Backbone as JSON, one array per atom type, in Angstrom:
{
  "sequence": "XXXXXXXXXXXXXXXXXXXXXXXXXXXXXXXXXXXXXXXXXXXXXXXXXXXXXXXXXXXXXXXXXXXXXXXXXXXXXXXXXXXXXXXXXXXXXXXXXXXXXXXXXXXXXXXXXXXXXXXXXXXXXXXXXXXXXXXXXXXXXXXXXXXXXXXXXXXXX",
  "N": [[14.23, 5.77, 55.72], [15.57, 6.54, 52.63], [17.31, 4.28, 49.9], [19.91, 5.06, 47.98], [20.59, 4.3, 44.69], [23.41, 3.09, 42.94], [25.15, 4.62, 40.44], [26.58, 3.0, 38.28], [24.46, 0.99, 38.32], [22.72, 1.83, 36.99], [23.01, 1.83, 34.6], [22.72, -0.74, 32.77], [20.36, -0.69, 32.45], [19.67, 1.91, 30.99], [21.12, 0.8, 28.41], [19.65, -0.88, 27.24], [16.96, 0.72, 27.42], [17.79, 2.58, 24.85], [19.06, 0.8, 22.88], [16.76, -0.56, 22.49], [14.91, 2.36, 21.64], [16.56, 2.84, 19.27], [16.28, 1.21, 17.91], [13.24, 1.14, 17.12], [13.18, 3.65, 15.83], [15.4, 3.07, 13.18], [14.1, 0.83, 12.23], [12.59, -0.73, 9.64], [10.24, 1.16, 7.37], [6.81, 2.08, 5.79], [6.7, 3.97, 3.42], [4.84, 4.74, 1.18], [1.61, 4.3, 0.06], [-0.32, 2.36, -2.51], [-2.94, 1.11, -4.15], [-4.71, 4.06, -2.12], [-6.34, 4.0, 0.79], [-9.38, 2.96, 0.81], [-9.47, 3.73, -1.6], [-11.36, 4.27, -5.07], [-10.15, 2.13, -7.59], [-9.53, 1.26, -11.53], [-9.93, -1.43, -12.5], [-7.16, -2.77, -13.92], [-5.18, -2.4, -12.03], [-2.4, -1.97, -10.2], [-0.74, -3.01, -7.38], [1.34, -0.83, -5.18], [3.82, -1.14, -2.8], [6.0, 1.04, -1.15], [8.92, 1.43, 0.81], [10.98, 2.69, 2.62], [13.86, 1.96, 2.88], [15.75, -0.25, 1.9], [14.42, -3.83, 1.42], [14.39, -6.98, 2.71], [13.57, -9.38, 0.09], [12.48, -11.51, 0.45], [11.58, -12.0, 3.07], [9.57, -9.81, 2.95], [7.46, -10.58, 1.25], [6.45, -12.85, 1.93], [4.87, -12.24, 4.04], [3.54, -10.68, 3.28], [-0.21, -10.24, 2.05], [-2.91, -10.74, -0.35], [-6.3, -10.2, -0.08], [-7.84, -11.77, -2.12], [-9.71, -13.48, -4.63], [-7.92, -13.34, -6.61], [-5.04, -14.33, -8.35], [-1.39, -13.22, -8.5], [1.49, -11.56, -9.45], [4.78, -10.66, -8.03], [6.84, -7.65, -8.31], [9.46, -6.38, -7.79], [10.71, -2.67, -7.82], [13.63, -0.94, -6.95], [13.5, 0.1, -3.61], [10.73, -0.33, -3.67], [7.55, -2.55, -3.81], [5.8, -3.57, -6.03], [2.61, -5.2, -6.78], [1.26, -7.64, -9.33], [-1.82, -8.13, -10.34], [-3.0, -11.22, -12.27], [-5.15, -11.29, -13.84], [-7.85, -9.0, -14.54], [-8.94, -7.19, -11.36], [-11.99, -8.14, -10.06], [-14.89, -6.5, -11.27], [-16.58, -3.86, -9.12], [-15.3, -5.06, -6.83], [-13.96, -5.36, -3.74], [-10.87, -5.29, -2.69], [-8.74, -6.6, -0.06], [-6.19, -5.51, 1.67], [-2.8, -6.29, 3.48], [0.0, -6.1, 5.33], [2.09, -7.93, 7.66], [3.51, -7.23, 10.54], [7.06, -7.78, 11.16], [8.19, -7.71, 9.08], [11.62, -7.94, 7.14], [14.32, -5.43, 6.67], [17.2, -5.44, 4.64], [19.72, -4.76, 6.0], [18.36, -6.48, 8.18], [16.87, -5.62, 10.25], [13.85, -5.29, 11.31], [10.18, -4.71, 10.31], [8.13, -3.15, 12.71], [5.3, -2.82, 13.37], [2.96, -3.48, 11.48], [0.53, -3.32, 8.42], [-2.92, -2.8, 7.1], [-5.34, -2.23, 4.8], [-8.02, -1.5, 2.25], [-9.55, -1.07, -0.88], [-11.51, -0.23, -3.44], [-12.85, -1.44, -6.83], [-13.74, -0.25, -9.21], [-15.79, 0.0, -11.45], [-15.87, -0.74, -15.32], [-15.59, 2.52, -17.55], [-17.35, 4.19, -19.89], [-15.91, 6.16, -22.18], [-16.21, 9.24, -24.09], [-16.56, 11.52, -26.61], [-19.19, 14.33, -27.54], [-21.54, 16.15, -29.41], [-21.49, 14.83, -32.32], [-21.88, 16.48, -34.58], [-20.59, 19.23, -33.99], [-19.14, 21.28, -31.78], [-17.72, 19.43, -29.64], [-17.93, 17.76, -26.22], [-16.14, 16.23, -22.97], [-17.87, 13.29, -22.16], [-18.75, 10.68, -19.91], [-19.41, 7.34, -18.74], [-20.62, 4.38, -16.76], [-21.68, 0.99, -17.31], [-23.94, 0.44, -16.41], [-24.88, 2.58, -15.42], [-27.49, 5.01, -16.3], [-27.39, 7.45, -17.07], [-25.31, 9.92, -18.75], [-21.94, 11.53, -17.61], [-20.78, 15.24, -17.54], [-17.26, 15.36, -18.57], [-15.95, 17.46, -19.12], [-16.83, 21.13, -20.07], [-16.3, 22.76, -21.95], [-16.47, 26.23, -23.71], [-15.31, 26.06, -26.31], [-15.78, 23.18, -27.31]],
  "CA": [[15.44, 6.13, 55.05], [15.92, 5.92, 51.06], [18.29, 3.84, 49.8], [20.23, 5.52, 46.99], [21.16, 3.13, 43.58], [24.49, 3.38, 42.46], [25.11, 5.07, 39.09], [26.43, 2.04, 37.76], [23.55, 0.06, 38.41], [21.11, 2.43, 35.52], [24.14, 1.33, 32.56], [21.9, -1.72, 31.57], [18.8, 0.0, 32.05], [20.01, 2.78, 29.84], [21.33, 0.85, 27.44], [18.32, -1.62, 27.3], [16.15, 1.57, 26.67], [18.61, 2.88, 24.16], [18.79, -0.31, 21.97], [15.06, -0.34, 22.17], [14.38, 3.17, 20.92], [17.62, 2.82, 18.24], [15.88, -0.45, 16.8], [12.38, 1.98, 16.7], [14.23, 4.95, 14.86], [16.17, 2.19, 12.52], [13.5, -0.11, 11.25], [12.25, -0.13, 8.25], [8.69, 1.6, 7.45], [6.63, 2.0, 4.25], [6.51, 5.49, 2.67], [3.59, 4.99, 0.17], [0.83, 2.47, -0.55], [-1.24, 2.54, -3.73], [-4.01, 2.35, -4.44], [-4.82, 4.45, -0.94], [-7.09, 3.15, 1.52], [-10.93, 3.55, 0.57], [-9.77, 4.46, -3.25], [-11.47, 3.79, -6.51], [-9.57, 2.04, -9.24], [-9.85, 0.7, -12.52], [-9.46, -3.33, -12.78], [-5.55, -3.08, -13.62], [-4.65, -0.92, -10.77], [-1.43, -2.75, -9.2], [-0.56, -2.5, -5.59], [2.6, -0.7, -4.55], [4.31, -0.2, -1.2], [7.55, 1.76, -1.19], [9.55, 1.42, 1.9], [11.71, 3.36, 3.19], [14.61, 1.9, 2.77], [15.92, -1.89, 1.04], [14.02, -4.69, 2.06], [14.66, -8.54, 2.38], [12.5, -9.35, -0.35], [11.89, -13.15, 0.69], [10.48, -11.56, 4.11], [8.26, -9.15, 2.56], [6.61, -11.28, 0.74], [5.97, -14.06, 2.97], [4.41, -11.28, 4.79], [1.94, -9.98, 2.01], [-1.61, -10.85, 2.3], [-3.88, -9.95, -0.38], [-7.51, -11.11, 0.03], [-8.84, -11.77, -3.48], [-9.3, -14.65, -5.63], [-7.25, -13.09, -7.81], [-3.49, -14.71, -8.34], [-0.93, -11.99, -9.01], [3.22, -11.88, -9.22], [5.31, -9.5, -7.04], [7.87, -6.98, -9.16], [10.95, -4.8, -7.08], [11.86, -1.96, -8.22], [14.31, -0.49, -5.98], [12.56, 0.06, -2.45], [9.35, -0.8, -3.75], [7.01, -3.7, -3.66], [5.0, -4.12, -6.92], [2.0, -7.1, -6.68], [0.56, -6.82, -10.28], [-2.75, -9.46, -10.69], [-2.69, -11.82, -13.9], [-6.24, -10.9, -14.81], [-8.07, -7.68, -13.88], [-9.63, -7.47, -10.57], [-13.39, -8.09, -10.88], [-15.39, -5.37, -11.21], [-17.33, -3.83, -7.97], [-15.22, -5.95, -5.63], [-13.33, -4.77, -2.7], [-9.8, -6.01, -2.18], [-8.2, -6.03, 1.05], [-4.46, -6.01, 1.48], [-2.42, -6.89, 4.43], [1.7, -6.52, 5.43], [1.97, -8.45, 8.64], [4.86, -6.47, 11.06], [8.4, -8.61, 11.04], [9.38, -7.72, 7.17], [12.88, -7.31, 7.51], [14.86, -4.75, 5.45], [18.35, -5.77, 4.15], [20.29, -4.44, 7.61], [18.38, -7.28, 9.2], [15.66, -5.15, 11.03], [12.38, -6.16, 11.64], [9.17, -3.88, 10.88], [7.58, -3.11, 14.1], [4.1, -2.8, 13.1], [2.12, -3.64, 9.83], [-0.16, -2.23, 7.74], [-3.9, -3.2, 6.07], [-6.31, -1.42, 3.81], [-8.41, -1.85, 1.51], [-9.89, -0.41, -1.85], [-12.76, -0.81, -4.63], [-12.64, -1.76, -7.75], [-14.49, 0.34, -10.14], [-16.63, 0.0, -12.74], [-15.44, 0.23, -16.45], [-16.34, 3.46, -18.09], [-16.96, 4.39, -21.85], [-15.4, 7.7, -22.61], [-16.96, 9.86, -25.45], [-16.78, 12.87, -27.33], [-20.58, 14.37, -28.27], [-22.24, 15.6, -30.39], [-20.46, 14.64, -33.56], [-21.41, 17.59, -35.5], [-20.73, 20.64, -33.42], [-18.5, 21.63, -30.49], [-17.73, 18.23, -29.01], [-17.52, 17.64, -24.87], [-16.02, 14.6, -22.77], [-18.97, 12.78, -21.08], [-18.37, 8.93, -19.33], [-21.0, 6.47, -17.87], [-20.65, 3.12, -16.74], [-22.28, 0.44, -18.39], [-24.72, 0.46, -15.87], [-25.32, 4.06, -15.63], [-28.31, 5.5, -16.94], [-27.0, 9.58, -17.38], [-23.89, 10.74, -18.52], [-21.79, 12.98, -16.86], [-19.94, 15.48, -18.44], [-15.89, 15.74, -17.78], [-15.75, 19.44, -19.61], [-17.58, 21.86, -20.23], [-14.99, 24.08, -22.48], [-17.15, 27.07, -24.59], [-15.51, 26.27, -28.04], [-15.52, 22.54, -27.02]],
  "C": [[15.4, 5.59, 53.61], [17.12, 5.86, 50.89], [18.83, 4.57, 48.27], [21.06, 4.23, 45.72], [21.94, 4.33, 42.89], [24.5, 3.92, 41.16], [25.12, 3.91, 38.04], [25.09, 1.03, 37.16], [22.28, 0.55, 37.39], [21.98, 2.14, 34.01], [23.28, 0.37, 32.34], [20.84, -1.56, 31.82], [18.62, 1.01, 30.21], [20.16, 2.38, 28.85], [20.29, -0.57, 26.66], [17.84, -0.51, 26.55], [17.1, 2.39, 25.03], [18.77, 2.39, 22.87], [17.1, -0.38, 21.57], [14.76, 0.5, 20.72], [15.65, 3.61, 19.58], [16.93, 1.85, 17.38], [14.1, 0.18, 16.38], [12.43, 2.82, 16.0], [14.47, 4.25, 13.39], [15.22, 1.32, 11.8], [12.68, 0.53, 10.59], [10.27, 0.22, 8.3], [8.0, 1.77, 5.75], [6.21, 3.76, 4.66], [5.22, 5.8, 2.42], [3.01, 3.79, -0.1], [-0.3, 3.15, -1.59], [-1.96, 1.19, -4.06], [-4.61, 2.65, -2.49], [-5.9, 3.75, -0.3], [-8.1, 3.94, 0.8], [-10.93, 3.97, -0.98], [-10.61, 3.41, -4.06], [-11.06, 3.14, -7.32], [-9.93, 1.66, -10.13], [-9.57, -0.83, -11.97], [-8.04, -3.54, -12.69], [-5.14, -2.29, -12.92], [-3.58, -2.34, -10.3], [-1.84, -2.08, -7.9], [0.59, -1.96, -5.47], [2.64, -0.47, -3.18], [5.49, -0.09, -1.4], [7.79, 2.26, -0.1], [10.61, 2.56, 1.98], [13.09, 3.62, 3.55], [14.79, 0.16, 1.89], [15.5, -2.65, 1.71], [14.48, -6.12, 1.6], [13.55, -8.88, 1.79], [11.48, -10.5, -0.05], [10.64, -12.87, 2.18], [9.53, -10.92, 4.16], [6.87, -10.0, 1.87], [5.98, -12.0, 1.05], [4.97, -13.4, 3.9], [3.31, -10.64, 4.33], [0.62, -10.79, 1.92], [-2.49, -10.16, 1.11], [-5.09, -10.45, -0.74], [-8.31, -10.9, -1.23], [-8.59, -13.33, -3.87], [-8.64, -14.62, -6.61], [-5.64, -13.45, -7.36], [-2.79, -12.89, -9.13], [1.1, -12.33, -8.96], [3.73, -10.32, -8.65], [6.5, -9.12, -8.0], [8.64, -6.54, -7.84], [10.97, -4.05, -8.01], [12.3, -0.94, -7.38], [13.69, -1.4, -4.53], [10.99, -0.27, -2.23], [8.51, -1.86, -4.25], [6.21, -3.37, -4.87], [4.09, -5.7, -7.11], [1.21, -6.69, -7.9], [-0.58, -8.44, -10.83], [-2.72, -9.7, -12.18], [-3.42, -11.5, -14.32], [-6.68, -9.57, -14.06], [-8.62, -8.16, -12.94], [-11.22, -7.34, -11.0], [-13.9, -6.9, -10.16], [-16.55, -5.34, -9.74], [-16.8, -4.23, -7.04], [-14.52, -4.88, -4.54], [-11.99, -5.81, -2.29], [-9.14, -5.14, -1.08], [-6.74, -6.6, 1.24], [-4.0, -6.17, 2.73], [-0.82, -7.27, 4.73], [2.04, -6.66, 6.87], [3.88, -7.6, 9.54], [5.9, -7.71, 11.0], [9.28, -8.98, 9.65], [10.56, -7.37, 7.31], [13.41, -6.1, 6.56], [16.58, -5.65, 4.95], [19.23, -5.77, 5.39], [19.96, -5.61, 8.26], [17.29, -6.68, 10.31], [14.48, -5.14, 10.68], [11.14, -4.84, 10.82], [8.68, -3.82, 11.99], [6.06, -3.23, 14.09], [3.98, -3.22, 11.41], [1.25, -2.79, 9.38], [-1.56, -3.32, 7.45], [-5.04, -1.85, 5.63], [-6.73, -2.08, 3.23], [-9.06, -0.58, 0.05], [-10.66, -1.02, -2.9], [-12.31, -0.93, -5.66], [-13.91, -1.18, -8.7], [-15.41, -0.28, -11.27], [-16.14, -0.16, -14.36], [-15.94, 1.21, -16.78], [-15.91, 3.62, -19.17], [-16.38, 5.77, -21.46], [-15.96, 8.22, -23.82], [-16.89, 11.1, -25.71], [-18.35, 13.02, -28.04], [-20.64, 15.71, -27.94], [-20.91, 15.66, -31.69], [-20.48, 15.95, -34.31], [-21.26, 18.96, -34.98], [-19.44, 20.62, -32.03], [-18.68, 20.31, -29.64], [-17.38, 18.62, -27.43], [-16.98, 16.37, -24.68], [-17.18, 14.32, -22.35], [-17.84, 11.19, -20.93], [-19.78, 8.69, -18.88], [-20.58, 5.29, -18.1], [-21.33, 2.37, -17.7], [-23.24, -0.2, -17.82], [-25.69, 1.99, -15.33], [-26.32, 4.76, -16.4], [-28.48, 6.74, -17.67], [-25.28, 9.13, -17.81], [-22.91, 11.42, -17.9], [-20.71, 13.7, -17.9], [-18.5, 15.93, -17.74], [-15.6, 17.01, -18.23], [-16.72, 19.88, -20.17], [-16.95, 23.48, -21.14], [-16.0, 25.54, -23.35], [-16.43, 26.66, -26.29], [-15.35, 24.47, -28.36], [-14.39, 21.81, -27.01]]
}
């Protein structure tokens, strides 16, 4: 014989699961992170992450990881996290970033998960117009680069 459970008796199940997936819905998430995972940048490339809604900034931060030897200071503006390093990042390296889940937003809700990536750090490159006396192109090349390349190729240059 099965025993049948009262209706009553699924109200603090229900509202257990309910609260749950309301506090999943409700917390805060990031939008956009720059520079993307696996990118390129120059040396002064900041970092942004732009949330999703207002964050407690004291908790975000406490929360920010980013693995360089490079010191840096954290900007707001609005919803978004600005970390902008004092000197450039060094060239060739690979910085890896890191926003540990439990950043709150303003409301008081948690992140649920975190985030990490990472991204390179480029090269400098010259830029140039050539040949001087005729229909100039762009070219670039590191300063390890042995070729040129060219960025246009226009017919009246």
């Amino acid at each position: 014989m099965r025993r049948r459970i009262p209706g009553w008796a699924w109200l603090p199940i229900g509202a257990a699961l309910g609260l749950t997936a309301a506090r999943l819905i409700l917390a805060p998430g990031i939008l956009e992170r720059q520079p993307s995972a696996g990118a390129s940048v120059p040396a002064t490339a900041e970092i942004r992450i732009s949330f999703d809604q207002a964050m407690d900034e004291p908790s975000v931060i406490e929360r920010l990881h980013v693995d360089s030897s490079q010191r840096g200071e954290t900007i707001w503006q609005g919803a978004t996290l600005i970390y902008r390093p004092q000197e450039p990042w060094a060239s060739g390296s690979t910085v890896e970033v890191r926003l540990d889940a439990g950043a709150r937003s303003q409301r008081g809700l948690a992140m649920v998960t975190g985030a990490r990536w990472s991204f390179s750090v480029s090269e400098p490159r010259l830029v140039y117009l050539w040949p001087a006396d005729g229909p100039a192109q762009v070219y670039a090349r590191t300063l390890t680069q042995a070729d040129a390349v060219a960025l246009t190729a226009a017919p009246g240059g």
